[in-house]
Short mmCIF file of C-alpha atoms and ligand atoms in Angstrom, two decimals:
data_model
loop_
_atom_site.label_atom_id
_atom_site.label_comp_id
_atom_site.label_asym_id
_atom_site.label_seq_id
_atom_site.Cartn_x
_atom_site.Cartn_y
_atom_site.Cartn_z
CA MET A 182 0.00 0.00 0.00
CA ILE A 183 1.22 3.49 -0.88
CA ARG A 184 0.54 6.66 1.10
CA THR A 185 0.62 10.06 -0.52
CA ASP A 186 -0.56 13.54 0.30
CA THR A 187 -2.06 14.29 -3.12
CA LEU A 188 -3.29 11.78 -5.68
CA ILE A 189 -3.55 13.31 -9.16
CA ILE A 190 -5.58 11.47 -11.80
CA GLY A 191 -4.21 12.32 -15.24
CA GLY A 192 -0.92 13.59 -16.66
CA GLY A 193 -2.36 16.08 -19.14
CA LEU A 194 -1.49 19.76 -18.79
CA ALA A 195 -3.74 20.27 -15.73
CA GLY A 196 -2.34 17.30 -13.79
CA LEU A 197 1.26 17.98 -14.77
CA SER A 198 1.05 21.66 -13.82
CA ALA A 199 -0.35 20.75 -10.40
CA ALA A 200 2.34 18.09 -9.84
CA ARG A 201 5.06 20.49 -10.89
CA ALA A 202 3.83 23.24 -8.57
CA LEU A 203 3.61 20.79 -5.64
CA ARG A 204 7.12 19.45 -6.08
CA GLY A 205 9.08 19.75 -2.83
CA ARG A 206 5.96 20.95 -0.99
CA LYS A 207 3.68 17.89 -0.82
CA LYS A 208 4.13 14.22 -1.60
CA VAL A 209 2.40 13.56 -4.93
CA PHE A 210 1.30 10.42 -6.73
CA LEU A 211 0.25 11.23 -10.31
CA ALA A 212 -1.23 8.37 -12.35
CA GLU A 213 -1.46 8.74 -16.13
CA ARG A 214 -2.96 5.78 -17.92
CA GLU A 215 -1.30 6.43 -21.29
CA ALA A 216 2.37 5.69 -21.94
CA ARG A 217 3.06 9.42 -22.42
CA TYR A 218 2.22 12.73 -20.76
CA GLY A 219 0.17 15.50 -22.32
CA GLY A 220 -3.36 14.07 -22.55
CA LEU A 221 -4.90 15.78 -25.56
CA ALA A 222 -1.85 17.99 -25.92
CA ALA A 223 0.29 15.10 -27.15
CA THR A 224 2.13 14.40 -30.38
CA VAL A 225 2.49 11.11 -32.26
CA LEU A 226 5.49 10.52 -34.54
CA LYS A 227 4.73 8.50 -37.68
CA GLY A 228 6.81 8.16 -40.83
CA GLY A 229 8.89 11.20 -39.88
CA PHE A 230 5.77 13.41 -39.38
CA HIS A 231 4.75 14.83 -36.00
CA PHE A 232 0.97 14.63 -35.72
CA ASP A 233 -1.02 16.34 -32.93
CA TYR A 234 -4.57 15.62 -31.84
CA SER A 235 -5.70 18.32 -34.34
CA GLY A 236 -4.29 21.85 -34.19
CA HIS A 237 -3.14 22.56 -30.65
CA LEU A 238 -2.02 26.17 -30.55
CA LEU A 239 -1.10 28.25 -27.55
CA HIS A 240 -3.28 31.33 -27.22
CA LEU A 241 -1.71 32.90 -24.17
CA ARG A 242 -3.55 35.56 -22.19
CA TRP A 243 -2.47 35.50 -18.51
CA PRO A 244 0.96 36.66 -17.28
CA GLU A 245 1.71 33.85 -14.79
CA THR A 246 0.82 30.99 -17.13
CA THR A 247 2.46 32.72 -20.10
CA ARG A 248 5.70 32.95 -18.10
CA LEU A 249 5.43 29.32 -17.01
CA ILE A 250 4.64 27.94 -20.49
CA LEU A 251 7.17 30.04 -22.38
CA GLY A 252 9.72 29.44 -19.62
CA ALA A 253 9.23 25.66 -19.90
CA LEU A 254 9.59 25.78 -23.70
CA GLY A 255 12.64 28.08 -23.53
CA SER A 256 14.03 28.67 -27.02
CA ASN A 257 11.85 25.88 -28.45
CA VAL A 258 8.96 28.15 -29.37
CA ARG A 259 7.65 30.17 -32.31
CA ARG A 260 5.19 33.08 -32.33
CA LEU A 261 2.86 33.15 -35.32
CA ARG A 262 0.21 35.50 -36.64
CA ARG A 263 -2.95 33.63 -37.52
CA ASP A 264 -3.92 33.07 -41.16
CA ALA A 265 -7.33 31.44 -40.73
CA ARG A 266 -10.03 31.41 -43.37
CA VAL A 267 -13.56 30.27 -44.05
CA PHE A 268 -14.51 28.32 -47.17
CA ALA A 269 -18.11 29.01 -48.19
CA HIS A 270 -19.96 29.28 -51.49
CA GLY A 271 -16.92 27.94 -53.33
CA ARG A 272 -14.49 30.63 -52.14
CA TRP A 273 -12.25 31.66 -49.26
CA THR A 274 -12.73 34.65 -47.01
CA PRO A 275 -10.69 35.49 -43.90
CA PHE A 276 -11.89 34.32 -40.47
CA PRO A 277 -14.10 35.42 -38.76
CA PHE A 278 -16.82 35.11 -41.39
CA GLN A 279 -19.03 37.77 -39.77
CA ALA A 280 -16.30 40.42 -40.10
CA ASN A 281 -15.17 39.44 -43.61
CA LEU A 282 -18.31 39.30 -45.70
CA ALA A 283 -16.51 41.03 -48.59
CA GLY A 284 -15.17 37.63 -49.61
CA MET A 285 -18.68 36.27 -50.27
CA PRO A 286 -20.74 36.53 -53.48
CA PRO A 287 -22.67 39.87 -53.59
CA ALA A 288 -26.09 38.27 -52.94
CA VAL A 289 -24.81 36.42 -49.85
CA ARG A 290 -23.04 39.52 -48.60
CA SER A 291 -26.14 41.73 -48.86
CA GLU A 292 -28.34 39.06 -47.24
CA CYS A 293 -25.88 38.91 -44.33
CA VAL A 294 -25.61 42.70 -43.96
CA ARG A 295 -29.39 43.19 -44.19
CA GLY A 296 -29.99 40.44 -41.63
CA PHE A 297 -27.39 41.89 -39.30
CA LEU A 298 -28.85 45.40 -39.49
CA ALA A 299 -32.34 44.05 -38.85
CA ALA A 300 -31.08 42.07 -35.84
CA ARG A 301 -29.31 45.14 -34.45
CA ALA A 302 -32.44 47.21 -34.95
CA GLY A 303 -34.12 44.63 -32.72
CA GLY A 304 -31.45 45.14 -30.02
CA GLY A 305 -29.20 42.12 -30.66
CA ALA A 306 -26.71 42.42 -27.81
CA PRO A 307 -24.55 39.50 -26.55
CA GLY A 308 -26.60 37.27 -24.27
CA ASP A 309 -26.16 35.79 -20.80
CA GLY A 310 -25.50 32.23 -21.95
CA ALA A 311 -28.75 30.52 -21.07
CA GLU A 312 -30.30 31.37 -24.45
CA VAL A 313 -30.07 28.56 -27.01
CA PHE A 314 -27.52 28.92 -29.80
CA GLU A 315 -29.98 29.13 -32.67
CA ASP A 316 -31.88 32.05 -31.09
CA TRP A 317 -28.69 33.71 -29.89
CA SER A 318 -27.10 33.56 -33.33
CA ARG A 319 -30.17 34.98 -35.08
CA ARG A 320 -30.54 37.72 -32.46
CA VAL A 321 -26.87 38.75 -32.45
CA PHE A 322 -25.79 38.16 -36.06
CA GLY A 323 -29.08 38.12 -37.94
CA ALA A 324 -30.61 35.62 -40.34
CA GLY A 325 -27.99 35.75 -43.14
CA ILE A 326 -24.80 35.22 -41.11
CA SER A 327 -26.66 32.53 -39.17
CA ARG A 328 -27.77 30.73 -42.32
CA HIS A 329 -24.47 30.97 -44.19
CA PHE A 330 -22.04 30.28 -41.36
CA MET A 331 -23.06 30.18 -37.69
CA LEU A 332 -25.73 27.48 -37.85
CA PRO A 333 -24.26 25.03 -40.37
CA TYR A 334 -20.75 25.30 -38.90
CA ASN A 335 -21.85 24.83 -35.29
CA ALA A 336 -24.24 22.01 -36.19
CA LYS A 337 -21.29 20.17 -37.73
CA LEU A 338 -19.00 20.88 -34.79
CA TRP A 339 -21.34 20.17 -31.87
CA GLN A 340 -23.41 17.35 -33.37
CA TYR A 341 -26.21 18.45 -31.10
CA PRO A 342 -29.45 20.31 -31.88
CA LEU A 343 -28.72 24.03 -31.89
CA ASP A 344 -32.15 24.79 -30.43
CA ARG A 345 -30.99 22.93 -27.27
CA LEU A 346 -27.33 23.99 -27.21
CA THR A 347 -26.96 26.81 -24.66
CA THR A 348 -24.46 29.62 -25.10
CA GLU A 349 -22.37 29.98 -21.91
CA TRP A 350 -19.29 29.03 -23.97
CA CYS A 351 -19.73 31.66 -26.70
CA ALA A 352 -18.24 34.81 -25.16
CA PRO A 353 -14.54 33.91 -25.46
CA PHE A 354 -14.84 31.83 -28.63
CA VAL A 355 -17.30 33.56 -30.98
CA PRO A 356 -16.16 37.09 -31.87
CA VAL A 357 -19.01 39.60 -31.98
CA PRO A 358 -17.73 42.50 -34.11
CA SER A 359 -19.20 45.97 -33.75
CA PRO A 360 -21.77 47.04 -36.38
CA ALA A 361 -19.10 49.29 -37.93
CA GLU A 362 -16.67 46.36 -38.21
CA ILE A 363 -19.27 44.18 -39.89
CA ILE A 364 -20.16 46.87 -42.41
CA LYS A 365 -16.49 47.68 -43.13
CA GLY A 366 -15.73 43.95 -43.43
CA ALA A 367 -18.53 43.60 -45.96
CA TYR A 368 -17.05 46.25 -48.20
CA GLY A 369 -13.40 45.29 -48.14
CA ARG A 370 -11.81 46.77 -45.02
CA SER A 371 -11.88 44.22 -42.25
CA ARG A 372 -10.00 44.73 -38.97
CA PRO A 373 -7.24 42.15 -38.85
CA GLY A 374 -6.75 40.10 -35.71
CA LEU A 375 -10.35 39.89 -34.51
CA GLY A 376 -11.05 37.08 -32.06
CA TYR A 377 -9.14 35.24 -29.34
CA ASN A 378 -6.63 33.46 -31.54
CA ALA A 379 -5.05 36.18 -33.71
CA VAL A 380 -1.55 35.42 -32.46
CA PHE A 381 -0.39 32.08 -31.16
CA HIS A 382 2.68 30.24 -29.94
CA TYR A 383 3.73 26.75 -30.92
CA PRO A 384 6.82 24.66 -30.21
CA GLN A 385 9.57 24.90 -32.79
CA LYS A 386 10.34 21.18 -32.50
CA GLY A 387 8.47 18.13 -31.27
CA GLY A 388 4.87 19.27 -31.82
CA ILE A 389 2.64 20.37 -28.95
CA GLY A 390 3.77 17.30 -27.01
CA ALA A 391 7.01 19.20 -26.38
CA LEU A 392 5.17 21.35 -23.84
CA ALA A 393 4.04 18.40 -21.69
CA ALA A 394 7.50 16.87 -21.97
CA ALA A 395 9.04 20.13 -20.73
CA LEU A 396 6.53 20.46 -17.85
CA ALA A 397 7.07 16.83 -16.83
CA LEU A 398 10.79 17.51 -16.28
CA GLY A 399 9.90 19.52 -13.20
CA THR A 400 7.79 16.85 -11.50
CA SER A 401 8.32 13.92 -9.18
CA GLY A 402 5.99 11.10 -8.15
CA THR A 403 4.52 10.90 -11.67
CA HIS A 404 3.79 7.51 -13.27
CA LEU A 405 2.94 6.55 -16.84
CA GLY A 406 0.88 3.59 -18.01
CA ILE A 407 -0.98 3.53 -14.69
CA GLU A 408 -4.75 3.73 -14.54
CA VAL A 409 -6.80 4.73 -11.52
CA GLU A 410 -9.43 2.01 -11.50
CA LYS A 411 -11.48 2.84 -8.45
CA VAL A 412 -11.77 5.65 -5.91
CA ASP A 413 -13.39 5.82 -2.50
CA LEU A 414 -13.52 9.49 -1.56
CA ARG A 415 -14.93 8.87 1.90
CA ALA A 416 -12.23 6.33 2.83
CA ARG A 417 -9.56 8.41 0.99
CA LYS A 418 -8.20 5.48 -0.97
CA ALA A 419 -7.91 4.44 -4.60
CA ARG A 420 -7.06 1.32 -6.51
CA VAL A 421 -4.35 1.98 -9.06
CA ARG A 422 -3.40 -0.53 -11.73
CA HIS A 423 -0.02 -2.21 -11.00
CA PHE A 424 0.35 -0.40 -7.65
CA GLY A 425 -2.71 -1.58 -5.77
CA GLU A 426 -4.07 0.60 -3.01
CA VAL A 427 -3.05 4.26 -2.76
CA ARG A 428 -4.14 6.16 0.34
CA PHE A 429 -4.39 9.91 -0.11
CA ARG A 430 -5.32 13.02 1.85
CA ARG A 431 -6.23 15.12 -1.15
CA LEU A 432 -7.29 14.31 -4.67
CA ILE A 433 -7.13 16.21 -7.95
CA ASN A 434 -9.08 14.67 -10.78
CA THR A 435 -8.51 15.72 -14.41
CA ALA A 436 -10.29 12.78 -16.10
CA PRO A 437 -13.71 13.49 -17.66
CA LEU A 438 -16.12 14.24 -14.82
CA ASP A 439 -18.68 11.60 -15.84
CA GLU A 440 -15.96 8.93 -15.94
CA PHE A 441 -14.61 10.06 -12.58
CA ALA A 442 -18.05 9.78 -10.96
CA ALA A 443 -18.30 6.24 -12.35
CA LEU A 444 -14.93 5.37 -10.73
CA CYS A 445 -16.10 6.51 -7.31
CA ALA A 446 -17.54 3.53 -5.51
CA ASP A 447 -19.09 5.76 -2.84
CA ALA A 448 -20.81 8.21 -5.24
CA PRO A 449 -24.47 8.53 -4.21
CA ALA A 450 -27.24 7.69 -6.67
CA ALA A 451 -28.06 11.37 -7.26
CA VAL A 452 -24.45 11.97 -8.34
CA ARG A 453 -24.52 9.01 -10.72
CA ARG A 454 -27.79 10.26 -12.19
CA ALA A 455 -26.31 13.75 -12.63
CA ALA A 456 -23.19 12.34 -14.31
CA ALA A 457 -25.37 10.36 -16.72
CA ARG A 458 -26.92 13.65 -17.91
CA LEU A 459 -23.58 14.99 -19.20
CA ARG A 460 -23.11 14.79 -22.96
CA ARG A 461 -20.05 15.12 -25.16
CA ASN A 462 -19.21 14.79 -28.83
CA THR A 463 -16.41 12.76 -30.37
CA VAL A 464 -13.84 14.12 -32.82
CA TYR A 465 -11.88 12.05 -35.30
CA VAL A 466 -8.73 13.71 -36.59
CA LEU A 467 -7.27 12.61 -39.90
CA ASN A 468 -3.62 13.61 -40.16
CA LEU A 469 -2.06 13.51 -43.61
CA GLY A 470 1.61 13.91 -44.50
CA PHE A 471 2.16 15.03 -48.09
CA ARG A 472 4.77 16.25 -50.56
CA GLU A 473 4.73 20.04 -50.96
CA PRO A 474 3.53 22.51 -52.18
CA ALA A 475 1.41 23.40 -49.16
CA PRO A 476 -1.08 26.28 -49.04
CA ALA A 477 0.16 29.33 -47.10
CA MET A 478 -2.71 29.34 -44.58
CA HIS A 479 -2.90 27.90 -41.03
CA TRP A 480 -6.44 26.53 -40.91
CA GLY A 481 -9.90 26.84 -42.47
CA TYR A 482 -13.51 26.50 -41.29
CA PHE A 483 -16.00 24.62 -43.46
CA PRO A 484 -19.70 25.33 -42.90
CA GLY A 485 -20.74 23.66 -46.18
CA ALA A 486 -22.60 20.33 -46.21
CA ALA A 487 -20.39 19.11 -49.07
CA PHE A 488 -17.48 18.85 -46.62
CA PRO A 489 -17.64 16.16 -43.92
CA PHE A 490 -15.16 18.07 -41.77
CA TYR A 491 -15.78 21.29 -39.86
CA ARG A 492 -12.14 22.39 -39.82
CA ALA A 493 -8.92 21.52 -41.62
CA GLY A 494 -5.47 22.96 -41.06
CA VAL A 495 -1.95 22.91 -42.41
CA SER A 496 0.01 21.76 -39.39
CA GLY A 497 3.17 21.85 -41.50
CA ASN A 498 2.89 25.66 -41.37
CA PHE A 499 3.05 25.75 -37.54
CA SER A 500 6.68 24.64 -37.75
CA PRO A 501 8.89 23.28 -40.54
CA PHE A 502 10.25 20.73 -38.05
CA LEU A 503 6.95 18.83 -37.92
CA SER A 504 7.61 17.19 -41.30
CA PRO A 505 10.58 15.77 -43.20
CA ALA A 506 12.25 18.10 -45.75
CA GLY A 507 10.02 18.99 -48.72
CA ARG A 508 6.95 17.65 -46.89
CA SER A 509 4.05 19.20 -45.01
CA SER A 510 0.99 17.96 -43.14
CA PHE A 511 -2.74 18.51 -42.74
CA TYR A 512 -5.12 17.83 -39.86
CA ILE A 513 -8.79 17.40 -40.66
CA GLU A 514 -11.47 17.27 -37.96
CA ILE A 515 -14.77 15.40 -38.17
CA ALA A 516 -17.20 15.39 -35.23
CA THR A 517 -19.80 12.75 -34.41
CA ASP A 518 -22.30 12.44 -31.59
CA GLY A 519 -20.35 9.42 -30.38
CA ARG A 520 -21.25 7.12 -33.24
CA PRO A 521 -18.26 5.40 -34.84
CA LEU A 522 -17.02 6.84 -38.11
CA ASP A 523 -16.41 4.73 -41.21
CA LEU A 524 -12.76 5.71 -41.58
CA VAL A 525 -12.33 4.44 -45.14
CA SER A 526 -15.16 6.44 -46.66
CA ALA A 527 -14.44 9.41 -44.37
CA GLU A 528 -10.86 9.54 -45.63
CA ARG A 529 -12.05 9.47 -49.22
CA ALA A 530 -14.47 12.33 -48.52
CA CYS A 531 -11.76 14.33 -46.71
CA VAL A 532 -9.35 14.08 -49.63
CA LYS A 533 -12.14 15.04 -52.05
CA GLY A 534 -12.93 18.07 -49.84
CA LEU A 535 -9.28 19.14 -49.66
CA LEU A 536 -9.03 18.95 -53.46
CA ALA A 537 -12.32 20.85 -53.93
CA CYS A 538 -11.23 23.81 -51.78
CA GLY A 539 -7.72 23.84 -53.29
CA MET A 540 -5.81 23.03 -50.10
CA LEU A 541 -4.48 19.86 -51.76
CA LYS A 542 -3.35 19.95 -55.38
CA ASP A 543 -2.93 16.27 -56.06
CA ALA A 544 -4.04 13.27 -53.97
CA GLY A 545 -0.99 11.37 -55.26
CA ARG A 546 1.16 13.61 -53.05
CA ILE A 547 -0.16 12.05 -49.83
CA GLU A 548 2.53 9.86 -48.27
CA GLU A 549 1.40 9.26 -44.69
CA ARG A 550 -1.87 9.10 -42.79
CA LEU A 551 -2.92 8.69 -39.18
CA TRP A 552 -6.40 8.75 -37.67
CA LEU A 553 -6.57 9.89 -34.04
CA LYS A 554 -9.79 9.61 -32.06
CA ILE A 555 -10.84 11.99 -29.27
CA PRO A 556 -13.76 10.17 -27.61
CA CYS A 557 -14.56 13.09 -25.30
CA ALA A 558 -13.84 16.22 -27.35
CA TYR A 559 -16.39 19.03 -26.78
CA VAL A 560 -18.66 18.88 -23.75
CA VAL A 561 -22.23 19.75 -24.67
CA TYR A 562 -23.75 22.86 -23.10
CA ASP A 563 -27.44 22.28 -22.51
CA ALA A 564 -30.07 22.36 -19.78
CA ASP A 565 -28.97 18.92 -18.55
CA ARG A 566 -25.40 20.16 -18.02
CA ALA A 567 -26.70 23.22 -16.16
CA ALA A 568 -28.77 20.98 -13.87
CA ALA A 569 -26.11 18.29 -13.33
CA LEU A 570 -23.04 20.42 -12.58
CA PRO A 571 -24.24 21.91 -9.26
CA VAL A 572 -25.01 18.37 -8.00
CA LEU A 573 -21.58 17.11 -9.01
CA ARG A 574 -19.76 20.17 -7.68
CA GLY A 575 -21.64 20.00 -4.38
CA TRP A 576 -20.63 16.37 -3.95
CA LEU A 577 -16.96 17.14 -4.77
CA ARG A 578 -16.95 19.98 -2.25
CA GLU A 579 -18.49 17.80 0.42
CA ARG A 580 -15.92 15.06 -0.22
CA LYS A 581 -13.05 17.60 -0.39
CA ALA A 582 -11.98 16.57 -3.89
CA ARG A 583 -10.96 18.81 -6.77
CA SER A 584 -11.92 18.17 -10.40
CA ILE A 585 -10.15 20.50 -12.83
CA GLY A 586 -9.16 20.99 -16.46
CA ARG A 587 -11.28 20.91 -19.59
CA TYR A 588 -12.99 17.62 -18.77
CA GLY A 589 -12.63 17.51 -15.01
CA GLY A 590 -14.40 20.89 -15.00
CA TRP A 591 -16.66 19.83 -17.89
CA LYS A 592 -16.28 22.95 -20.02
CA TYR A 593 -15.11 24.41 -23.32
CA SER A 594 -11.60 25.34 -22.35
CA PHE A 595 -8.04 25.54 -23.64
CA MET A 596 -4.52 24.47 -22.71
CA GLU A 597 -3.51 27.59 -20.82
CA GLU A 598 -6.61 27.33 -18.63
CA SER A 599 -5.74 23.73 -17.70
CA VAL A 600 -2.27 24.92 -16.66
CA LYS A 601 -3.81 27.77 -14.67
CA GLU A 602 -6.22 25.46 -12.85
CA GLY A 603 -3.38 23.04 -12.06
CA LEU A 604 -1.41 25.91 -10.48
CA GLU A 605 -4.42 27.14 -8.52
CA ALA A 606 -5.22 23.67 -7.15
CA ALA A 607 -1.58 23.23 -6.11
CA ARG A 608 -1.52 26.63 -4.44
CA GLU A 609 -4.60 25.80 -2.37
CA ILE A 610 -3.21 22.41 -1.37
CA ALA A 611 0.16 23.88 -0.43
CA ALA A 612 -1.70 26.39 1.74
CA GLY A 613 -3.39 23.50 3.55
CA LEU A 614 -6.84 24.09 2.02
C1 FAD B 40 -10.34 19.12 -31.27
C2 FAD B 40 -9.69 19.92 -30.18
C3 FAD B 40 -8.84 20.98 -30.50
C4 FAD B 40 -8.26 21.75 -29.50
N1 FAD B 40 -7.43 22.79 -29.85
C5 FAD B 40 -6.88 23.55 -28.89
C6 FAD B 40 -6.02 24.64 -29.23
O1 FAD B 40 -5.75 24.92 -30.40
N2 FAD B 40 -5.51 25.40 -28.21
C7 FAD B 40 -5.79 25.13 -26.89
O2 FAD B 40 -5.29 25.84 -26.01
N3 FAD B 40 -6.58 24.10 -26.54
C8 FAD B 40 -7.13 23.30 -27.51
N4 FAD B 40 -7.93 22.26 -27.16
C9 FAD B 40 -8.20 22.02 -25.72
C10 FAD B 40 -7.05 21.30 -25.03
O3 FAD B 40 -6.82 20.04 -25.64
C11 FAD B 40 -7.41 21.06 -23.57
O4 FAD B 40 -7.93 22.23 -22.97
C12 FAD B 40 -6.25 20.58 -22.70
O5 FAD B 40 -5.30 19.83 -23.39
C13 FAD B 40 -6.88 19.75 -21.59
O6 FAD B 40 -5.89 19.35 -20.66
P1 FAD B 40 -6.34 18.59 -19.35
O7 FAD B 40 -5.12 18.23 -18.61
O8 FAD B 40 -7.38 19.39 -18.66
O9 FAD B 40 -7.12 17.27 -19.86
P2 FAD B 40 -6.55 16.01 -20.72
O10 FAD B 40 -5.58 16.48 -21.73
O11 FAD B 40 -7.77 15.29 -21.19
O12 FAD B 40 -5.78 15.14 -19.64
C14 FAD B 40 -6.44 14.24 -18.79
C15 FAD B 40 -5.55 13.01 -18.64
O13 FAD B 40 -6.16 12.11 -17.73
C16 FAD B 40 -5.83 10.79 -18.14
N5 FAD B 40 -6.79 9.88 -17.50
C17 FAD B 40 -8.13 9.81 -17.68
N6 FAD B 40 -8.67 8.86 -16.89
C18 FAD B 40 -7.65 8.32 -16.17
C19 FAD B 40 -7.57 7.30 -15.18
N7 FAD B 40 -8.67 6.66 -14.76
N8 FAD B 40 -6.36 6.99 -14.66
C20 FAD B 40 -5.23 7.63 -15.08
N9 FAD B 40 -5.26 8.61 -16.03
C21 FAD B 40 -6.45 8.96 -16.56
C22 FAD B 40 -5.97 10.86 -19.66
O14 FAD B 40 -5.26 9.80 -20.28
C23 FAD B 40 -5.35 12.24 -19.95
O15 FAD B 40 -3.98 12.15 -20.22
C24 FAD B 40 -8.52 21.46 -28.14
C25 FAD B 40 -9.36 20.40 -27.81
C26 FAD B 40 -9.94 19.63 -28.81
C27 FAD B 40 -10.87 18.52 -28.45
#
């Protein structure tokens, strides 16, 4: 039997950041079930190509975490200015669509502008989150922008009815330009850099997995290939594969919240019922390595029904060190509601889509491929989530357990926030809370 002060479930960015901050202050036992750190922020090497679990770019916004992340990466980092686009009606326009209507055919552009002005006349201000996405989009952006981008794109991404998807997640992720910006963007003068991801950082070498590798260097008590199989929060003990029983004083969970509740033998029935109300989508990422030329862009959004994917990017443009000389790589993201994807026909449709939008010039140039599956990718925001989370959080509080990160916290979040929550949890624990 092992005794530790803090048991951490998961060696993604949240768990690693907590373990790193607790080093030398508390005894830690971190269990990561995969054979590598990083969780979703990991990189797989295949045929000389570094493939991530889709584009994983660092959009840094807070001083402490920026210092920590850039400090961990040292000289192994690049700063890039976003070149993101939207492909709609057979042509490209810069992202975000709503601020770059000039790239659309004249009839689409005037429909979007008219709809936007009508929505604004009706007082379309950003909402409080509880409104459903379909209503929110029509109220804020109007009928045209909703019809040509917001609704088809988000239906493809979320795989959940947009008249039940609530909007708490929208504020940081969906830019709402001013009326003047929308009008200027419709007639050729958009403001560059709108939205949260205008500038980003990315490792020079090793893919995004280089960040987890760098953070892991500053930890102790961390174990790979070890799954937490069962937890008893009341008795403060867990069963960990290969190690047996681990007794802990404090626990930080970073595994998906519904899966964590299922692990907890002492979770009351109300907690299990609440966990069963949480929904998520699944994302399949097709990575392709190909012979250049590569398009100059970083990534594109695809609202159109002719494309099975909602987003596709040129990972080779994040860093030349991701691919062998003269080669580049794509990532292509397809979401499902959890149903398995037929990978053979999906790959065919992806290649057809890449050729149709001009990102790929010749399918014969593809040399390597790798499908990666993200079973729990985007957590669904709906009335069930709103009802279930207070029950789950109340139970965690009562049992003095922390559940953090994108899936432990069950939210639409990003890498820097996982790092931040890891640091905050460690700070509280070090302070004896
Ligand atoms: C398609 C997609 C694209 C994204 N793009 C970006 C982006 O461009 N920029 C950005 O900042 N963020 C992006 N994100 C979000 C980012 O991936 C996450 O916010 C972040 O990596 C989450 O880190 P985490 O540590 O909270 O969780 P995770 O990375 O999920 O780590 C949890 C860890 O727990 C382990 N685990 C689970 N159960 C157990 C168990 N029982 N025992 C032991 N270990 C267990 C898992 O193996 C995993 O390693 C994207 C997410 C998705 C889905």
